[in-house]
PDB file of C-alpha atoms in Angstrom:
ATOM      1  CA  GLU A   1      11.629   2.747  -1.410  1.00  0.00           C
ATOM      2  CA  ALA A   2      10.544   4.328  -4.680  1.00  0.00           C
ATOM      3  CA  GLY A   3       7.115   3.336  -5.925  1.00  0.00           C
ATOM      4  CA  VAL A   4       5.913   2.346  -9.373  1.00  0.00           C
ATOM      5  CA  ALA A   5       6.634   5.198 -11.772  1.00  0.00           C
ATOM      6  CA  GLN A   6       4.472   5.917 -14.786  1.00  0.00           C
ATOM      7  CA  SER A   7       4.637   8.542 -17.490  1.00  0.00           C
ATOM      8  CA  PRO A   8       3.085  10.606 -18.829  1.00  0.00           C
ATOM      9  CA  ARG A   9       0.386  11.441 -16.265  1.00  0.00           C
ATOM     10  CA  TYR A  10      -1.958  12.761 -18.931  1.00  0.00           C
ATOM     11  CA  LYS A  11      -2.185  12.368 -22.699  1.00  0.00           C
ATOM     12  CA  ILE A  12      -4.671  13.695 -25.245  1.00  0.00           C
ATOM     13  CA  ILE A  13      -4.575  12.358 -28.783  1.00  0.00           C
ATOM     14  CA  GLU A  14      -6.850  12.235 -31.797  1.00  0.00           C
ATOM     15  CA  LYS A  15      -8.411   8.965 -32.888  1.00  0.00           C
ATOM     16  CA  ARG A  16      -6.268   6.898 -35.213  1.00  0.00           C
ATOM     17  CA  GLN A  17      -3.077   8.330 -33.711  1.00  0.00           C
ATOM     18  CA  SER A  18      -0.642   6.178 -31.777  1.00  0.00           C
ATOM     19  CA  VAL A  19       0.420   6.555 -28.145  1.00  0.00           C
ATOM     20  CA  ALA A  20       2.843   4.873 -25.749  1.00  0.00           C
ATOM     21  CA  PHE A  21       2.921   4.659 -21.977  1.00  0.00           C
ATOM     22  CA  TRP A  22       5.941   3.880 -19.859  1.00  0.00           C
ATOM     23  CA  CYS A  23       6.201   2.063 -16.534  1.00  0.00           C
ATOM     24  CA  ASN A  24       9.152   1.564 -14.201  1.00  0.00           C
ATOM     25  CA  PRO A  25       8.310  -1.011 -11.514  1.00  0.00           C
ATOM     26  CA  ILE A  26       9.676  -1.177  -7.999  1.00  0.00           C
ATOM     27  CA  SER A  27      13.268  -2.411  -8.023  1.00  0.00           C
ATOM     28  CA  GLY A  28      13.471  -6.185  -7.786  1.00  0.00           C
ATOM     29  CA  HIS A  29       9.847  -6.816  -8.696  1.00  0.00           C
ATOM     30  CA  ALA A  30       9.676  -9.654 -11.200  1.00  0.00           C
ATOM     31  CA  THR A  31       5.995  -9.372 -12.034  1.00  0.00           C
ATOM     32  CA  LEU A  32       4.492  -6.416 -13.887  1.00  0.00           C
ATOM     33  CA  TYR A  33       0.867  -5.799 -14.813  1.00  0.00           C
ATOM     34  CA  TRP A  34      -0.941  -3.326 -17.054  1.00  0.00           C
ATOM     35  CA  TYR A  35      -4.582  -2.536 -16.285  1.00  0.00           C
ATOM     36  CA  GLN A  36      -7.134  -0.434 -18.156  1.00  0.00           C
ATOM     37  CA  GLN A  37      -9.642   1.495 -16.034  1.00  0.00           C
ATOM     38  CA  ILE A  38     -12.541   3.036 -17.941  1.00  0.00           C
ATOM     39  CA  LEU A  39     -14.412   5.791 -16.126  1.00  0.00           C
ATOM     40  CA  GLY A  40     -16.887   4.364 -13.633  1.00  0.00           C
ATOM     41  CA  GLN A  41     -15.466   0.845 -13.738  1.00  0.00           C
ATOM     42  CA  GLY A  42     -12.872  -1.193 -11.934  1.00  0.00           C
ATOM     43  CA  PRO A  43      -9.491  -1.850 -13.528  1.00  0.00           C
ATOM     44  CA  LYS A  44      -9.302  -4.639 -16.087  1.00  0.00           C
ATOM     45  CA  LEU A  45      -6.110  -6.636 -16.586  1.00  0.00           C
ATOM     46  CA  LEU A  46      -4.562  -6.202 -20.024  1.00  0.00           C
ATOM     47  CA  ILE A  47      -1.287  -8.075 -19.674  1.00  0.00           C
ATOM     48  CA  GLN A  48       0.951  -9.682 -17.062  1.00  0.00           C
ATOM     49  CA  PHE A  49       4.713 -10.134 -17.372  1.00  0.00           C
ATOM     50  CA  GLN A  50       6.956 -12.377 -15.303  1.00  0.00           C
ATOM     51  CA  ASN A  51      10.435 -10.942 -15.857  1.00  0.00           C
ATOM     52  CA  ASN A  52      10.441 -10.378 -19.636  1.00  0.00           C
ATOM     53  CA  GLY A  53       7.983 -13.150 -20.522  1.00  0.00           C
ATOM     54  CA  VAL A  54       4.234 -12.799 -21.006  1.00  0.00           C
ATOM     55  CA  VAL A  55       2.149 -14.789 -18.519  1.00  0.00           C
ATOM     56  CA  ASP A  56      -1.321 -13.599 -19.509  1.00  0.00           C
ATOM     57  CA  ASP A  57      -2.441 -11.380 -22.377  1.00  0.00           C
ATOM     58  CA  SER A  58      -5.862 -12.926 -22.910  1.00  0.00           C
ATOM     59  CA  GLN A  59      -7.678  -9.586 -22.518  1.00  0.00           C
ATOM     60  CA  LEU A  60      -5.271  -7.490 -24.566  1.00  0.00           C
ATOM     61  CA  PRO A  61      -6.829  -6.277 -27.865  1.00  0.00           C
ATOM     62  CA  LYS A  62      -3.895  -7.433 -29.927  1.00  0.00           C
ATOM     63  CA  ASP A  63      -5.049  -5.811 -33.147  1.00  0.00           C
ATOM     64  CA  ARG A  64      -4.199  -2.402 -31.700  1.00  0.00           C
ATOM     65  CA  PHE A  65      -2.480  -2.873 -28.328  1.00  0.00           C
ATOM     66  CA  SER A  66       1.048  -4.121 -27.768  1.00  0.00           C
ATOM     67  CA  ALA A  67       3.317  -4.275 -24.746  1.00  0.00           C
ATOM     68  CA  GLU A  68       6.882  -5.211 -24.092  1.00  0.00           C
ATOM     69  CA  ARG A  69       9.284  -5.624 -21.200  1.00  0.00           C
ATOM     70  CA  LEU A  70      12.528  -6.272 -23.011  1.00  0.00           C
ATOM     71  CA  LYS A  71      15.024  -6.402 -20.138  1.00  0.00           C
ATOM     72  CA  GLY A  72      12.624  -7.550 -17.471  1.00  0.00           C
ATOM     73  CA  VAL A  73      12.471  -4.118 -15.850  1.00  0.00           C
ATOM     74  CA  ASP A  74      10.751  -1.186 -17.583  1.00  0.00           C
ATOM     75  CA  SER A  75       7.702  -1.764 -19.723  1.00  0.00           C
ATOM     76  CA  THR A  76       5.903   0.121 -22.465  1.00  0.00           C
ATOM     77  CA  LEU A  77       2.287  -0.208 -23.553  1.00  0.00           C
ATOM     78  CA  LYS A  78       1.390   1.029 -27.028  1.00  0.00           C
ATOM     79  CA  ILE A  79      -1.911   1.692 -28.760  1.00  0.00           C
ATOM     80  CA  GLN A  80      -1.948   2.012 -32.551  1.00  0.00           C
ATOM     81  CA  PRO A  81      -4.317   3.228 -33.870  1.00  0.00           C
ATOM     82  CA  ALA A  82      -6.296   4.632 -30.946  1.00  0.00           C
ATOM     83  CA  LYS A  83     -10.089   4.583 -30.827  1.00  0.00           C
ATOM     84  CA  LEU A  84     -12.471   6.767 -28.833  1.00  0.00           C
ATOM     85  CA  GLU A  85     -13.276   3.817 -26.542  1.00  0.00           C
ATOM     86  CA  ASP A  86      -9.610   3.598 -25.501  1.00  0.00           C
ATOM     87  CA  SER A  87     -10.108   6.689 -23.348  1.00  0.00           C
ATOM     88  CA  ALA A  88      -9.259   5.428 -19.864  1.00  0.00           C
ATOM     89  CA  VAL A  89      -6.680   5.423 -17.103  1.00  0.00           C
ATOM     90  CA  TYR A  90      -3.872   2.950 -17.722  1.00  0.00           C
ATOM     91  CA  LEU A  91      -2.450   1.596 -14.480  1.00  0.00           C
ATOM     92  CA  CYS A  92       0.809  -0.236 -14.060  1.00  0.00           C
ATOM     93  CA  ALA A  93       1.434  -2.468 -11.050  1.00  0.00           C
ATOM     94  CA  SER A  94       4.306  -4.649  -9.893  1.00  0.00           C
ATOM     95  CA  SER A  95       4.910  -7.359  -7.339  1.00  0.00           C
ATOM     96  CA  LEU A  96       7.877  -9.383  -6.106  1.00  0.00           C
ATOM     97  CA  GLU A  97       6.594 -12.585  -7.661  1.00  0.00           C
ATOM     98  CA  SER A  98       3.283 -14.054  -8.542  1.00  0.00           C
ATOM     99  CA  ARG A  99       1.553 -16.756  -6.548  1.00  0.00           C
ATOM    100  CA  ALA A 100       3.390 -16.098  -3.307  1.00  0.00           C
ATOM    101  CA  ALA A 101       0.819 -16.080  -0.553  1.00  0.00           C
ATOM    102  CA  ASN A 102       1.530 -12.614   0.758  1.00  0.00           C
ATOM    103  CA  THR A 103       2.573 -10.955  -2.479  1.00  0.00           C
ATOM    104  CA  GLU A 104       1.112  -7.490  -2.745  1.00  0.00           C
ATOM    105  CA  ALA A 105       0.729  -5.645  -6.031  1.00  0.00           C
ATOM    106  CA  PHE A 106       1.844  -2.011  -5.847  1.00  0.00           C
ATOM    107  CA  PHE A 107       0.229   0.416  -8.268  1.00  0.00           C
ATOM    108  CA  GLY A 108       1.461   3.513 -10.017  1.00  0.00           C
ATOM    109  CA  GLN A 109      -0.619   6.668 -10.349  1.00  0.00           C
ATOM    110  CA  GLY A 110      -1.627   5.817 -13.878  1.00  0.00           C
ATOM    111  CA  THR A 111      -1.798   7.633 -17.189  1.00  0.00           C
ATOM    112  CA  ARG A 112      -5.094   9.252 -18.108  1.00  0.00           C
ATOM    113  CA  LEU A 113      -5.625   8.928 -21.858  1.00  0.00           C
ATOM    114  CA  THR A 114      -8.240  10.983 -23.677  1.00  0.00           C
ATOM    115  CA  VAL A 115      -8.926  10.145 -27.318  1.00  0.00           C
ATOM    116  CA  VAL A 116     -10.810  12.879 -29.205  1.00  0.00           C
TER     117      VAL A 116
ATOM    118  CA  ALA B   1     -14.037 -16.878 -15.445  1.00  0.00           C
ATOM    119  CA  GLN B   2     -14.159 -15.145 -12.116  1.00  0.00           C
ATOM    120  CA  THR B   3     -16.505 -12.244 -11.474  1.00  0.00           C
ATOM    121  CA  VAL B   4     -16.658  -9.703  -8.671  1.00  0.00           C
ATOM    122  CA  THR B   5     -19.833  -7.760  -7.922  1.00  0.00           C
ATOM    123  CA  GLN B   6     -20.187  -4.633  -5.837  1.00  0.00           C
ATOM    124  CA  SER B   7     -23.859  -3.736  -5.654  1.00  0.00           C
ATOM    125  CA  GLN B   8     -23.475  -0.354  -3.935  1.00  0.00           C
ATOM    126  CA  PRO B   9     -22.341   2.360  -6.375  1.00  0.00           C
ATOM    127  CA  GLU B  10     -22.265   4.910  -3.545  1.00  0.00           C
ATOM    128  CA  MET B  11     -22.391   4.889   0.246  1.00  0.00           C
ATOM    129  CA  SER B  12     -22.522   7.783   2.674  1.00  0.00           C
ATOM    130  CA  VAL B  13     -21.634   7.754   6.373  1.00  0.00           C
ATOM    131  CA  GLN B  14     -21.241  10.293   9.116  1.00  0.00           C
ATOM    132  CA  GLU B  15     -17.760  10.875  10.437  1.00  0.00           C
ATOM    133  CA  ALA B  16     -16.938   8.540  13.373  1.00  0.00           C
ATOM    134  CA  GLU B  17     -19.725   6.115  12.388  1.00  0.00           C
ATOM    135  CA  THR B  18     -19.352   2.608  10.987  1.00  0.00           C
ATOM    136  CA  VAL B  19     -20.040   1.623   7.392  1.00  0.00           C
ATOM    137  CA  THR B  20     -20.069  -1.723   5.600  1.00  0.00           C
ATOM    138  CA  LEU B  21     -19.298  -2.153   1.907  1.00  0.00           C
ATOM    139  CA  SER B  22     -20.588  -5.281   0.178  1.00  0.00           C
ATOM    140  CA  CYS B  23     -18.864  -7.579  -2.289  1.00  0.00           C
ATOM    141  CA  THR B  24     -19.751 -10.942  -3.775  1.00  0.00           C
ATOM    142  CA  TYR B  25     -17.688 -13.034  -6.131  1.00  0.00           C
ATOM    143  CA  ASP B  26     -17.992 -16.109  -8.231  1.00  0.00           C
ATOM    144  CA  THR B  27     -15.269 -18.686  -8.759  1.00  0.00           C
ATOM    145  CA  SER B  28     -14.924 -22.421  -9.154  1.00  0.00           C
ATOM    146  CA  GLU B  29     -11.486 -22.436  -7.531  1.00  0.00           C
ATOM    147  CA  SER B  30     -10.793 -23.313  -3.912  1.00  0.00           C
ATOM    148  CA  ASP B  31      -7.478 -21.487  -3.605  1.00  0.00           C
ATOM    149  CA  TYR B  32      -7.668 -17.727  -3.981  1.00  0.00           C
ATOM    150  CA  TYR B  33      -7.174 -14.372  -2.288  1.00  0.00           C
ATOM    151  CA  LEU B  34      -9.518 -11.443  -1.812  1.00  0.00           C
ATOM    152  CA  PHE B  35      -8.590  -7.803  -1.431  1.00  0.00           C
ATOM    153  CA  TRP B  36     -10.067  -4.401  -0.766  1.00  0.00           C
ATOM    154  CA  TYR B  37      -8.324  -1.492  -2.470  1.00  0.00           C
ATOM    155  CA  LYS B  38      -8.862   2.215  -1.916  1.00  0.00           C
ATOM    156  CA  GLN B  39      -8.519   4.652  -4.830  1.00  0.00           C
ATOM    157  CA  PRO B  40      -8.438   8.344  -3.911  1.00  0.00           C
ATOM    158  CA  PRO B  41      -8.663  11.075  -6.582  1.00  0.00           C
ATOM    159  CA  SER B  42      -4.911  10.725  -7.125  1.00  0.00           C
ATOM    160  CA  ARG B  43      -5.844   7.428  -8.882  1.00  0.00           C
ATOM    161  CA  GLN B  44      -3.244   5.323  -7.076  1.00  0.00           C
ATOM    162  CA  MET B  45      -4.703   2.042  -5.815  1.00  0.00           C
ATOM    163  CA  ILE B  46      -3.846   1.446  -2.169  1.00  0.00           C
ATOM    164  CA  LEU B  47      -4.245  -1.945  -0.524  1.00  0.00           C
ATOM    165  CA  VAL B  48      -6.558  -1.755   2.486  1.00  0.00           C
ATOM    166  CA  ILE B  49      -6.846  -5.375   3.548  1.00  0.00           C
ATOM    167  CA  ARG B  50      -6.406  -8.905   2.201  1.00  0.00           C
ATOM    168  CA  GLN B  51      -7.925 -12.291   3.013  1.00  0.00           C
ATOM    169  CA  GLU B  52      -6.608 -15.737   2.137  1.00  0.00           C
ATOM    170  CA  ALA B  53      -9.468 -18.080   1.248  1.00  0.00           C
ATOM    171  CA  TYR B  54      -7.971 -20.953   3.257  1.00  0.00           C
ATOM    172  CA  LYS B  55      -8.086 -18.909   6.458  1.00  0.00           C
ATOM    173  CA  GLN B  56     -11.328 -19.022   8.397  1.00  0.00           C
ATOM    174  CA  GLN B  57     -10.412 -16.074  10.593  1.00  0.00           C
ATOM    175  CA  ASN B  58     -11.529 -12.722   9.237  1.00  0.00           C
ATOM    176  CA  ALA B  59      -8.716 -10.278   8.494  1.00  0.00           C
ATOM    177  CA  THR B  60      -8.412  -7.056  10.499  1.00  0.00           C
ATOM    178  CA  GLU B  61      -6.248  -3.970   9.950  1.00  0.00           C
ATOM    179  CA  ASN B  62      -6.809  -1.285  12.571  1.00  0.00           C
ATOM    180  CA  ARG B  63     -10.213   0.273  11.789  1.00  0.00           C
ATOM    181  CA  PHE B  64     -10.788  -2.015   8.793  1.00  0.00           C
ATOM    182  CA  SER B  65     -12.143  -5.535   9.046  1.00  0.00           C
ATOM    183  CA  VAL B  66     -13.776  -8.015   6.708  1.00  0.00           C
ATOM    184  CA  ASN B  67     -16.613 -10.494   6.983  1.00  0.00           C
ATOM    185  CA  PHE B  68     -15.564 -13.401   4.782  1.00  0.00           C
ATOM    186  CA  GLN B  69     -18.290 -15.947   4.095  1.00  0.00           C
ATOM    187  CA  LYS B  70     -16.681 -18.528   1.821  1.00  0.00           C
ATOM    188  CA  ALA B  71     -19.749 -20.683   1.246  1.00  0.00           C
ATOM    189  CA  ALA B  72     -21.818 -17.637   0.319  1.00  0.00           C
ATOM    190  CA  LYS B  73     -18.900 -16.148  -1.680  1.00  0.00           C
ATOM    191  CA  SER B  74     -19.296 -12.889   0.186  1.00  0.00           C
ATOM    192  CA  PHE B  75     -16.522 -10.526   1.298  1.00  0.00           C
ATOM    193  CA  SER B  76     -17.693  -7.307   2.953  1.00  0.00           C
ATOM    194  CA  LEU B  77     -15.524  -4.515   4.344  1.00  0.00           C
ATOM    195  CA  LYS B  78     -16.362  -2.793   7.607  1.00  0.00           C
ATOM    196  CA  ILE B  79     -14.843   0.599   8.364  1.00  0.00           C
ATOM    197  CA  SER B  80     -15.159   1.653  11.985  1.00  0.00           C
ATOM    198  CA  ASP B  81     -14.810   5.206  13.301  1.00  0.00           C
ATOM    199  CA  SER B  82     -14.946   6.630   9.773  1.00  0.00           C
ATOM    200  CA  GLN B  83     -12.593   9.505   9.085  1.00  0.00           C
ATOM    201  CA  LEU B  84     -12.654  12.194   6.404  1.00  0.00           C
ATOM    202  CA  GLY B  85      -9.548  10.646   4.870  1.00  0.00           C
ATOM    203  CA  ASP B  86     -11.460   7.439   4.214  1.00  0.00           C
ATOM    204  CA  ALA B  87     -13.436   9.135   1.448  1.00  0.00           C
ATOM    205  CA  ALA B  88     -12.520   7.427  -1.836  1.00  0.00           C
ATOM    206  CA  MET B  89     -13.539   4.729  -4.293  1.00  0.00           C
ATOM    207  CA  TYR B  90     -13.268   1.253  -2.799  1.00  0.00           C
ATOM    208  CA  PHE B  91     -12.718  -1.774  -4.999  1.00  0.00           C
ATOM    209  CA  CYS B  92     -13.107  -5.409  -4.098  1.00  0.00           C
ATOM    210  CA  ALA B  93     -10.710  -7.683  -5.986  1.00  0.00           C
ATOM    211  CA  TYR B  94     -10.083 -11.395  -6.487  1.00  0.00           C
ATOM    212  CA  ARG B  95      -6.791 -13.134  -7.237  1.00  0.00           C
ATOM    213  CA  PRO B  96      -6.464 -16.834  -7.997  1.00  0.00           C
ATOM    214  CA  GLY B  97      -4.004 -19.020  -6.129  1.00  0.00           C
ATOM    215  CA  GLY B  98      -1.948 -21.862  -7.583  1.00  0.00           C
ATOM    216  CA  GLY B  99       0.189 -21.660 -10.708  1.00  0.00           C
ATOM    217  CA  GLY B 100      -0.255 -19.496 -13.793  1.00  0.00           C
ATOM    218  CA  ALA B 101      -1.713 -16.044 -14.323  1.00  0.00           C
ATOM    219  CA  ASP B 102      -2.694 -14.150 -11.191  1.00  0.00           C
ATOM    220  CA  GLY B 103      -3.918 -10.734 -12.274  1.00  0.00           C
ATOM    221  CA  LEU B 104      -6.605  -9.127 -10.137  1.00  0.00           C
ATOM    222  CA  THR B 105     -10.277  -9.157 -11.108  1.00  0.00           C
ATOM    223  CA  PHE B 106     -11.967  -6.037  -9.757  1.00  0.00           C
ATOM    224  CA  GLY B 107     -15.555  -5.074  -9.036  1.00  0.00           C
ATOM    225  CA  LYS B 108     -17.002  -1.805 -10.298  1.00  0.00           C
ATOM    226  CA  GLY B 109     -16.322  -0.022  -7.050  1.00  0.00           C
ATOM    227  CA  THR B 110     -18.213   1.803  -4.317  1.00  0.00           C
ATOM    228  CA  HIS B 111     -17.854   5.546  -3.873  1.00  0.00           C
ATOM    229  CA  LEU B 112     -17.630   6.242  -0.129  1.00  0.00           C
ATOM    230  CA  ILE B 113     -18.641   9.681   1.082  1.00  0.00           C
ATOM    231  CA  ILE B 114     -17.803  10.788   4.610  1.00  0.00           C
ATOM    232  CA  GLN B 115     -20.055  13.507   5.975  1.00  0.00           C
ATOM    233  CA  PRO B 116     -18.505  15.760   8.650  1.00  0.00           C
TER     234      PRO B 116
END
């Protein structure tokens, strides 16, 4: 079974530029999550999708971050314009469905973003 | 809001010895799940063990076991017979049960060093 795919693995941009990350979840997984992991910290949830609908985006900085999952499969996360403090690893995860007792979230290898 | 606290930024253990990683959490909910994830340098989060809050029995997975103290809101991970491959960052995480959003809340992590 293929895992969660993310691209690119690394990205370096200048502040005020825009950037987009792509995530392809495990086939059949209805729930998709984006997390931000700043160096030395644990991941922080940015947004959760159930199919193509947003379940939770309470911690997404909506003035500069946006995310979509148009067909309920792949997802993109965009930052525009980027700030120095956006430097982090962006992790995508997917699960079969939320709230099921034994649902496990599977993570991709993340995209390391450096804003200079 | 839920919080997860890992008070040990770094732990070191000799190969083949036993080590315990600490985690406390705060929640007002009665239905939830707790997890320990391992993150090697590849950045991919790997599930080590999970515990359902409604289960009194502590979870065990081969060399990994937890000590779940619900009243004290404590969830420690014990690794027996430590191996070099266990070296990584370990994150404790909380997930709410019931309906609605179920993204993980992570602690800051513990860096585990295995000394040969």
